[in-house]
């Protein structure tokens, strides 16, 4: 199986510092890569840059500058942790626009195939230093959906501060029920206000639903689970037990 794992800024950073959750994430990815092919789509470059330079993040040019500072810092943190497991990783900088050209898409796909064939985990970062789109829309959710589809992955797994899709807002309704399996997305949910918990995150439930809808229409699956605690996704993938998290089904899941 080929998986795309997307991790958001709110998962990686806490109180403007890199969270220890990155250690659990790396351990999980290494284990998953043993019997599968894994592509990591990682947000967090702007947050990483802010740990070194406190710029006003409300200005686009400042966020781009922070991303250019943060991208190598974030990759360094990943590299150090993956090396503990003798796991080779690579950095790939893409934007959603890179998938608009057949030639560029095919070139990127050919390169990804070589990496995966050699058990390297590609780490795809949003190229925020030159792209405004990723700074405004989706905290990289859209890019991860495109990566899943165009690079022929079987499933997109989004690890987030949102641990699944509920029938109502669980922060406002204590009786909100988790929807474990979704085969059709209610259009009304697309109007939910974007309210990410982390001040550097630009995503929310709507951007994740749009990613799910894009993949479902193309026959792909997406799983939304907590990135704070990886027990749910590990149970789903390794033990084939669906405890929590939401599976958006675009085709039959085996």
PDB file of C-alpha atoms in Angstrom:
ATOM      1  CA  UNK A   1       0.000   0.000   0.000  1.00  0.00           C
ATOM      2  CA  UNK A   2       1.084   3.546  -0.680  1.00  0.00           C
ATOM      3  CA  UNK A   3       0.123   6.119   1.944  1.00  0.00           C
ATOM      4  CA  UNK A   4       0.366   9.882   2.060  1.00  0.00           C
ATOM      5  CA  UNK A   5       0.564  11.149   5.631  1.00  0.00           C
ATOM      6  CA  UNK A   6      -0.178  14.828   6.137  1.00  0.00           C
ATOM      7  CA  UNK A   7       0.700  16.460   9.437  1.00  0.00           C
ATOM      8  CA  UNK A   8      -0.454  19.962  10.316  1.00  0.00           C
ATOM      9  CA  UNK A   9       1.212  22.849  12.058  1.00  0.00           C
ATOM     10  CA  UNK A  10      -0.924  22.505  15.184  1.00  0.00           C
ATOM     11  CA  UNK A  11       0.302  18.933  15.592  1.00  0.00           C
ATOM     12  CA  UNK A  12       3.979  19.764  15.198  1.00  0.00           C
ATOM     13  CA  UNK A  13       4.120  22.932  17.293  1.00  0.00           C
ATOM     14  CA  UNK A  14       2.863  23.818  20.746  1.00  0.00           C
ATOM     15  CA  UNK A  15       3.331  27.147  22.540  1.00  0.00           C
ATOM     16  CA  UNK A  16       5.489  28.351  19.634  1.00  0.00           C
ATOM     17  CA  UNK A  17       7.914  25.461  20.119  1.00  0.00           C
ATOM     18  CA  UNK A  18       8.393  22.142  18.367  1.00  0.00           C
ATOM     19  CA  UNK A  19       6.355  19.535  20.203  1.00  0.00           C
ATOM     20  CA  UNK A  20       7.626  16.152  21.334  1.00  0.00           C
ATOM     21  CA  UNK A  21       4.811  14.731  19.214  1.00  0.00           C
ATOM     22  CA  UNK A  22       7.237  14.781  16.278  1.00  0.00           C
ATOM     23  CA  UNK A  23       9.115  11.885  17.898  1.00  0.00           C
ATOM     24  CA  UNK A  24       5.987   9.720  17.959  1.00  0.00           C
ATOM     25  CA  UNK A  25       5.202  10.713  14.390  1.00  0.00           C
ATOM     26  CA  UNK A  26       8.633   9.663  13.126  1.00  0.00           C
ATOM     27  CA  UNK A  27       8.465   6.336  14.952  1.00  0.00           C
ATOM     28  CA  UNK A  28       5.031   5.678  13.419  1.00  0.00           C
ATOM     29  CA  UNK A  29       6.208   6.540   9.897  1.00  0.00           C
ATOM     30  CA  UNK A  30       9.261   4.316  10.149  1.00  0.00           C
ATOM     31  CA  UNK A  31       7.099   1.395  11.220  1.00  0.00           C
ATOM     32  CA  UNK A  32       4.555   2.031   8.479  1.00  0.00           C
ATOM     33  CA  UNK A  33       7.321   2.260   5.869  1.00  0.00           C
ATOM     34  CA  UNK A  34       8.579  -1.235   6.669  1.00  0.00           C
ATOM     35  CA  UNK A  35       5.753  -2.933   4.798  1.00  0.00           C
ATOM     36  CA  UNK A  36       4.367  -0.037   2.772  1.00  0.00           C
ATOM     37  CA  UNK A  37       5.359   3.050   0.800  1.00  0.00           C
ATOM     38  CA  UNK A  38       5.117   6.324   2.703  1.00  0.00           C
ATOM     39  CA  UNK A  39       5.061   9.953   1.604  1.00  0.00           C
ATOM     40  CA  UNK A  40       4.987  12.635   4.287  1.00  0.00           C
ATOM     41  CA  UNK A  41       3.408  16.016   3.562  1.00  0.00           C
ATOM     42  CA  UNK A  42       4.453  18.342   6.346  1.00  0.00           C
ATOM     43  CA  UNK A  43       3.307  21.804   7.270  1.00  0.00           C
ATOM     44  CA  UNK A  44       5.147  23.815   9.891  1.00  0.00           C
ATOM     45  CA  UNK A  45       7.772  25.816   8.000  1.00  0.00           C
ATOM     46  CA  UNK A  46       6.304  29.162   9.073  1.00  0.00           C
ATOM     47  CA  UNK A  47       6.065  28.003  12.677  1.00  0.00           C
ATOM     48  CA  UNK A  48       9.667  26.827  12.584  1.00  0.00           C
ATOM     49  CA  UNK A  49      10.831  30.154  11.209  1.00  0.00           C
ATOM     50  CA  UNK A  50       9.000  32.044  13.925  1.00  0.00           C
ATOM     51  CA  UNK A  51      10.981  30.229  16.604  1.00  0.00           C
ATOM     52  CA  UNK A  52      14.046  32.100  15.300  1.00  0.00           C
ATOM     53  CA  UNK A  53      12.619  35.400  14.092  1.00  0.00           C
ATOM     54  CA  UNK A  54       9.487  37.055  15.468  1.00  0.00           C
ATOM     55  CA  UNK A  55       7.878  38.724  12.472  1.00  0.00           C
ATOM     56  CA  UNK A  56       4.302  39.915  12.137  1.00  0.00           C
ATOM     57  CA  UNK A  57       2.611  36.870  10.681  1.00  0.00           C
ATOM     58  CA  UNK A  58      -0.394  38.842   9.419  1.00  0.00           C
ATOM     59  CA  UNK A  59       1.714  40.097   6.508  1.00  0.00           C
ATOM     60  CA  UNK A  60       2.108  37.684   3.617  1.00  0.00           C
ATOM     61  CA  UNK A  61       5.673  38.719   2.830  1.00  0.00           C
ATOM     62  CA  UNK A  62       6.633  38.092   6.456  1.00  0.00           C
ATOM     63  CA  UNK A  63       5.092  34.626   6.390  1.00  0.00           C
ATOM     64  CA  UNK A  64       6.996  33.883   3.195  1.00  0.00           C
ATOM     65  CA  UNK A  65      10.209  35.030   4.856  1.00  0.00           C
ATOM     66  CA  UNK A  66       9.463  32.893   7.917  1.00  0.00           C
ATOM     67  CA  UNK A  67       8.841  29.902   5.664  1.00  0.00           C
ATOM     68  CA  UNK A  68      12.194  30.371   3.931  1.00  0.00           C
ATOM     69  CA  UNK A  69      13.886  30.411   7.346  1.00  0.00           C
ATOM     70  CA  UNK A  70      11.830  27.561   8.723  1.00  0.00           C
ATOM     71  CA  UNK A  71      12.010  25.028   5.897  1.00  0.00           C
ATOM     72  CA  UNK A  72      15.644  23.996   6.504  1.00  0.00           C
ATOM     73  CA  UNK A  73      15.087  24.109  10.274  1.00  0.00           C
ATOM     74  CA  UNK A  74      12.111  21.774  10.027  1.00  0.00           C
ATOM     75  CA  UNK A  75      13.968  19.403   7.720  1.00  0.00           C
ATOM     76  CA  UNK A  76      16.894  19.327  10.133  1.00  0.00           C
ATOM     77  CA  UNK A  77      14.582  18.250  12.946  1.00  0.00           C
ATOM     78  CA  UNK A  78      13.116  15.486  10.796  1.00  0.00           C
ATOM     79  CA  UNK A  79      16.542  14.350   9.572  1.00  0.00           C
ATOM     80  CA  UNK A  80      17.937  14.025  13.104  1.00  0.00           C
ATOM     81  CA  UNK A  81      15.005  11.911  14.250  1.00  0.00           C
ATOM     82  CA  UNK A  82      14.812   9.659  11.193  1.00  0.00           C
ATOM     83  CA  UNK A  83      18.546   8.979  11.383  1.00  0.00           C
ATOM     84  CA  UNK A  84      17.998   7.281  14.739  1.00  0.00           C
ATOM     85  CA  UNK A  85      16.162   4.576  12.817  1.00  0.00           C
ATOM     86  CA  UNK A  86      18.591   4.596   9.876  1.00  0.00           C
ATOM     87  CA  UNK A  87      15.725   5.853   7.741  1.00  0.00           C
ATOM     88  CA  UNK A  88      16.682   7.924   4.718  1.00  0.00           C
ATOM     89  CA  UNK A  89      14.445  10.887   3.886  1.00  0.00           C
ATOM     90  CA  UNK A  90      14.384  13.527   1.169  1.00  0.00           C
ATOM     91  CA  UNK A  91      12.944  17.000   0.832  1.00  0.00           C
ATOM     92  CA  UNK A  92      10.569  17.871  -1.987  1.00  0.00           C
ATOM     93  CA  UNK A  93       9.223  21.417  -2.313  1.00  0.00           C
ATOM     94  CA  UNK A  94       5.961  21.646  -4.225  1.00  0.00           C
ATOM     95  CA  UNK A  95       2.951  23.896  -4.555  1.00  0.00           C
ATOM     96  CA  UNK A  96      -0.549  23.094  -5.735  1.00  0.00           C
ATOM     97  CA  UNK A  97       0.349  24.844  -8.997  1.00  0.00           C
ATOM     98  CA  UNK A  98       2.987  22.219  -9.729  1.00  0.00           C
ATOM     99  CA  UNK A  99       0.139  19.829 -10.513  1.00  0.00           C
ATOM    100  CA  UNK A 100      -1.302  22.111 -13.198  1.00  0.00           C
ATOM    101  CA  UNK A 101       1.360  21.086 -15.709  1.00  0.00           C
ATOM    102  CA  UNK A 102       1.409  17.529 -17.036  1.00  0.00           C
ATOM    103  CA  UNK A 103       5.139  17.716 -17.675  1.00  0.00           C
ATOM    104  CA  UNK A 104       5.966  19.012 -14.190  1.00  0.00           C
ATOM    105  CA  UNK A 105       3.595  16.521 -12.587  1.00  0.00           C
ATOM    106  CA  UNK A 106       5.152  13.604 -14.482  1.00  0.00           C
ATOM    107  CA  UNK A 107       8.681  14.748 -13.658  1.00  0.00           C
ATOM    108  CA  UNK A 108       7.812  14.952  -9.974  1.00  0.00           C
ATOM    109  CA  UNK A 109       6.073  11.574 -10.102  1.00  0.00           C
ATOM    110  CA  UNK A 110       9.097   9.915 -11.717  1.00  0.00           C
ATOM    111  CA  UNK A 111      11.328  11.263  -8.969  1.00  0.00           C
ATOM    112  CA  UNK A 112       8.930  10.138  -6.219  1.00  0.00           C
ATOM    113  CA  UNK A 113       8.819   6.638  -7.722  1.00  0.00           C
ATOM    114  CA  UNK A 114      12.604   6.354  -7.523  1.00  0.00           C
ATOM    115  CA  UNK A 115      12.589   7.436  -3.869  1.00  0.00           C
ATOM    116  CA  UNK A 116       9.818   5.031  -2.877  1.00  0.00           C
ATOM    117  CA  UNK A 117      11.417   2.147  -4.762  1.00  0.00           C
ATOM    118  CA  UNK A 118      14.496   2.656  -2.618  1.00  0.00           C
ATOM    119  CA  UNK A 119      12.482   2.899   0.654  1.00  0.00           C
ATOM    120  CA  UNK A 120      13.212   6.605   1.048  1.00  0.00           C
ATOM    121  CA  UNK A 121      10.465   8.659   2.707  1.00  0.00           C
ATOM    122  CA  UNK A 122       9.894  11.854   0.697  1.00  0.00           C
ATOM    123  CA  UNK A 123       9.012  14.818   2.899  1.00  0.00           C
ATOM    124  CA  UNK A 124       6.939  17.200   0.826  1.00  0.00           C
ATOM    125  CA  UNK A 125       6.878  20.719   2.182  1.00  0.00           C
ATOM    126  CA  UNK A 126       4.612  23.452   0.968  1.00  0.00           C
ATOM    127  CA  UNK A 127       6.813  25.914  -0.893  1.00  0.00           C
ATOM    128  CA  UNK A 128       5.518  28.862   1.113  1.00  0.00           C
ATOM    129  CA  UNK A 129       8.538  31.010   0.312  1.00  0.00           C
ATOM    130  CA  UNK A 130       7.254  31.526  -3.225  1.00  0.00           C
ATOM    131  CA  UNK A 131       3.605  30.491  -3.041  1.00  0.00           C
ATOM    132  CA  UNK A 132       0.889  32.630  -1.508  1.00  0.00           C
ATOM    133  CA  UNK A 133      -1.835  30.029  -2.034  1.00  0.00           C
ATOM    134  CA  UNK A 134      -0.574  27.620   0.622  1.00  0.00           C
ATOM    135  CA  UNK A 135      -0.258  30.485   3.075  1.00  0.00           C
ATOM    136  CA  UNK A 136      -3.911  31.360   2.653  1.00  0.00           C
ATOM    137  CA  UNK A 137      -5.773  28.136   1.961  1.00  0.00           C
ATOM    138  CA  UNK A 138      -5.754  24.862   3.783  1.00  0.00           C
ATOM    139  CA  UNK A 139      -2.542  24.528   5.762  1.00  0.00           C
ATOM    140  CA  UNK A 140      -1.379  22.180   2.998  1.00  0.00           C
ATOM    141  CA  UNK A 141      -4.526  20.021   2.995  1.00  0.00           C
ATOM    142  CA  UNK A 142      -5.118  20.637  -0.698  1.00  0.00           C
ATOM    143  CA  UNK A 143      -1.524  19.835  -1.594  1.00  0.00           C
ATOM    144  CA  UNK A 144      -1.698  16.537   0.290  1.00  0.00           C
ATOM    145  CA  UNK A 145      -4.854  15.575  -1.616  1.00  0.00           C
ATOM    146  CA  UNK A 146      -3.173  16.363  -4.934  1.00  0.00           C
ATOM    147  CA  UNK A 147      -0.113  14.384  -3.847  1.00  0.00           C
ATOM    148  CA  UNK A 148      -2.305  11.389  -3.055  1.00  0.00           C
ATOM    149  CA  UNK A 149      -4.065  11.445  -6.388  1.00  0.00           C
ATOM    150  CA  UNK A 150      -1.264  12.349  -8.782  1.00  0.00           C
ATOM    151  CA  UNK A 151       1.330  10.128  -7.120  1.00  0.00           C
ATOM    152  CA  UNK A 152      -1.001   7.110  -7.122  1.00  0.00           C
ATOM    153  CA  UNK A 153      -1.317   6.638  -3.359  1.00  0.00           C
ATOM    154  CA  UNK A 154      -4.040   4.403  -1.962  1.00  0.00           C
ATOM    155  CA  UNK A 155      -4.992   6.652   0.913  1.00  0.00           C
ATOM    156  CA  UNK A 156      -4.439  10.086   2.406  1.00  0.00           C
ATOM    157  CA  UNK A 157      -4.128  10.172   6.186  1.00  0.00           C
ATOM    158  CA  UNK A 158      -4.493  13.609   7.743  1.00  0.00           C
ATOM    159  CA  UNK A 159      -3.162  13.846  11.293  1.00  0.00           C
ATOM    160  CA  UNK A 160      -4.537  16.953  12.915  1.00  0.00           C
ATOM    161  CA  UNK A 161      -5.867  18.623  16.030  1.00  0.00           C
ATOM    162  CA  UNK A 162      -9.237  17.578  14.584  1.00  0.00           C
ATOM    163  CA  UNK A 163      -9.686  13.903  15.475  1.00  0.00           C
ATOM    164  CA  UNK A 164     -12.533  13.163  13.076  1.00  0.00           C
ATOM    165  CA  UNK A 165     -15.757  14.473  11.584  1.00  0.00           C
ATOM    166  CA  UNK A 166     -18.682  14.898  13.986  1.00  0.00           C
ATOM    167  CA  UNK A 167     -22.374  15.443  13.327  1.00  0.00           C
ATOM    168  CA  UNK A 168     -22.038  18.777  15.143  1.00  0.00           C
ATOM    169  CA  UNK A 169     -19.299  20.867  16.721  1.00  0.00           C
ATOM    170  CA  UNK A 170     -17.954  18.785  19.657  1.00  0.00           C
ATOM    171  CA  UNK A 171     -16.579  21.945  21.272  1.00  0.00           C
ATOM    172  CA  UNK A 172     -20.083  23.365  21.494  1.00  0.00           C
ATOM    173  CA  UNK A 173     -22.137  20.194  21.763  1.00  0.00           C
ATOM    174  CA  UNK A 174     -20.991  17.600  24.340  1.00  0.00           C
ATOM    175  CA  UNK A 175     -23.337  15.069  22.715  1.00  0.00           C
ATOM    176  CA  UNK A 176     -21.782  15.402  19.272  1.00  0.00           C
ATOM    177  CA  UNK A 177     -21.270  12.005  17.642  1.00  0.00           C
ATOM    178  CA  UNK A 178     -18.217  10.959  15.687  1.00  0.00           C
ATOM    179  CA  UNK A 179     -18.943   9.885  12.117  1.00  0.00           C
ATOM    180  CA  UNK A 180     -16.622   6.927  11.659  1.00  0.00           C
ATOM    181  CA  UNK A 181     -17.433   6.305   7.990  1.00  0.00           C
ATOM    182  CA  UNK A 182     -18.459   8.933   5.453  1.00  0.00           C
ATOM    183  CA  UNK A 183     -19.485   8.116   1.885  1.00  0.00           C
ATOM    184  CA  UNK A 184     -20.999  11.489   1.018  1.00  0.00           C
ATOM    185  CA  UNK A 185     -20.165  14.942   2.351  1.00  0.00           C
ATOM    186  CA  UNK A 186     -22.967  17.269   3.359  1.00  0.00           C
ATOM    187  CA  UNK A 187     -22.547  20.502   1.394  1.00  0.00           C
ATOM    188  CA  UNK A 188     -23.695  22.488   4.446  1.00  0.00           C
ATOM    189  CA  UNK A 189     -20.565  21.374   6.283  1.00  0.00           C
ATOM    190  CA  UNK A 190     -18.494  23.197   3.696  1.00  0.00           C
ATOM    191  CA  UNK A 191     -19.804  26.470   5.114  1.00  0.00           C
ATOM    192  CA  UNK A 192     -18.363  25.833   8.585  1.00  0.00           C
ATOM    193  CA  UNK A 193     -16.147  28.749   9.681  1.00  0.00           C
ATOM    194  CA  UNK A 194     -12.403  28.042   9.549  1.00  0.00           C
ATOM    195  CA  UNK A 195     -11.130  28.123  13.113  1.00  0.00           C
ATOM    196  CA  UNK A 196      -7.751  26.385  13.487  1.00  0.00           C
ATOM    197  CA  UNK A 197      -6.417  26.116  17.020  1.00  0.00           C
ATOM    198  CA  UNK A 198      -2.850  27.108  16.226  1.00  0.00           C
ATOM    199  CA  UNK A 199      -2.166  30.693  15.216  1.00  0.00           C
ATOM    200  CA  UNK A 200       0.176  29.551  12.431  1.00  0.00           C
ATOM    201  CA  UNK A 201      -2.296  27.032  11.019  1.00  0.00           C
ATOM    202  CA  UNK A 202      -4.541  28.077   8.158  1.00  0.00           C
ATOM    203  CA  UNK A 203      -6.601  24.921   7.917  1.00  0.00           C
ATOM    204  CA  UNK A 204      -9.776  23.794   9.582  1.00  0.00           C
ATOM    205  CA  UNK A 205     -12.449  21.167   9.031  1.00  0.00           C
ATOM    206  CA  UNK A 206     -13.579  22.742   5.747  1.00  0.00           C
ATOM    207  CA  UNK A 207     -10.205  22.389   4.008  1.00  0.00           C
ATOM    208  CA  UNK A 208     -10.076  18.766   5.124  1.00  0.00           C
ATOM    209  CA  UNK A 209     -13.568  18.105   3.812  1.00  0.00           C
ATOM    210  CA  UNK A 210     -12.625  19.652   0.478  1.00  0.00           C
ATOM    211  CA  UNK A 211      -9.599  17.365   0.318  1.00  0.00           C
ATOM    212  CA  UNK A 212     -11.793  14.375   1.156  1.00  0.00           C
ATOM    213  CA  UNK A 213     -14.370  15.338  -1.466  1.00  0.00           C
ATOM    214  CA  UNK A 214     -11.671  15.741  -4.132  1.00  0.00           C
ATOM    215  CA  UNK A 215     -10.295  12.272  -3.406  1.00  0.00           C
ATOM    216  CA  UNK A 216     -13.656  10.534  -2.998  1.00  0.00           C
ATOM    217  CA  UNK A 217     -14.773  11.800  -6.401  1.00  0.00           C
ATOM    218  CA  UNK A 218     -11.661  10.181  -7.852  1.00  0.00           C
ATOM    219  CA  UNK A 219     -12.150   6.879  -6.045  1.00  0.00           C
ATOM    220  CA  UNK A 220      -9.555   7.490  -3.341  1.00  0.00           C
ATOM    221  CA  UNK A 221      -9.846   7.139   0.429  1.00  0.00           C
ATOM    222  CA  UNK A 222      -8.973   9.578   3.192  1.00  0.00           C
ATOM    223  CA  UNK A 223      -8.683   9.029   6.936  1.00  0.00           C
ATOM    224  CA  UNK A 224      -8.847  11.909   9.403  1.00  0.00           C
ATOM    225  CA  UNK A 225      -7.425  11.246  12.857  1.00  0.00           C
ATOM    226  CA  UNK A 226      -5.735  12.901  15.796  1.00  0.00           C
ATOM    227  CA  UNK A 227      -2.084  13.779  15.414  1.00  0.00           C
ATOM    228  CA  UNK A 228      -1.804  14.418  19.138  1.00  0.00           C
ATOM    229  CA  UNK A 229      -2.362  10.771  20.006  1.00  0.00           C
ATOM    230  CA  UNK A 230      -1.511   8.225  17.294  1.00  0.00           C
ATOM    231  CA  UNK A 231      -3.272   5.271  18.876  1.00  0.00           C
ATOM    232  CA  UNK A 232      -6.322   5.595  16.602  1.00  0.00           C
ATOM    233  CA  UNK A 233      -4.436   5.590  13.313  1.00  0.00           C
ATOM    234  CA  UNK A 234      -2.070   2.846  14.430  1.00  0.00           C
ATOM    235  CA  UNK A 235      -5.005   0.696  15.477  1.00  0.00           C
ATOM    236  CA  UNK A 236      -6.684   1.292  12.124  1.00  0.00           C
ATOM    237  CA  UNK A 237      -3.630   0.536   9.988  1.00  0.00           C
ATOM    238  CA  UNK A 238      -1.757  -2.085  11.968  1.00  0.00           C
ATOM    239  CA  UNK A 239      -4.539  -3.905  13.826  1.00  0.00           C
ATOM    240  CA  UNK A 240      -7.343  -3.273  11.319  1.00  0.00           C
ATOM    241  CA  UNK A 241      -9.520  -1.984  14.162  1.00  0.00           C
ATOM    242  CA  UNK A 242     -11.431   1.261  13.596  1.00  0.00           C
ATOM    243  CA  UNK A 243     -11.697   2.822  17.062  1.00  0.00           C
ATOM    244  CA  UNK A 244     -11.890   6.528  16.277  1.00  0.00           C
ATOM    245  CA  UNK A 245     -11.159   8.829  13.392  1.00  0.00           C
ATOM    246  CA  UNK A 246     -13.202   9.223  10.211  1.00  0.00           C
ATOM    247  CA  UNK A 247     -12.788   7.165   7.054  1.00  0.00           C
ATOM    248  CA  UNK A 248     -13.944   8.982   3.921  1.00  0.00           C
ATOM    249  CA  UNK A 249     -14.609   6.166   1.486  1.00  0.00           C
ATOM    250  CA  UNK A 250     -14.103   6.700  -2.193  1.00  0.00           C
ATOM    251  CA  UNK A 251     -13.909   2.988  -2.874  1.00  0.00           C
ATOM    252  CA  UNK A 252     -14.094  -0.290  -1.005  1.00  0.00           C
ATOM    253  CA  UNK A 253     -11.565  -0.393   1.808  1.00  0.00           C
ATOM    254  CA  UNK A 254     -10.023  -3.815   2.430  1.00  0.00           C
TER     255      UNK A 254
END
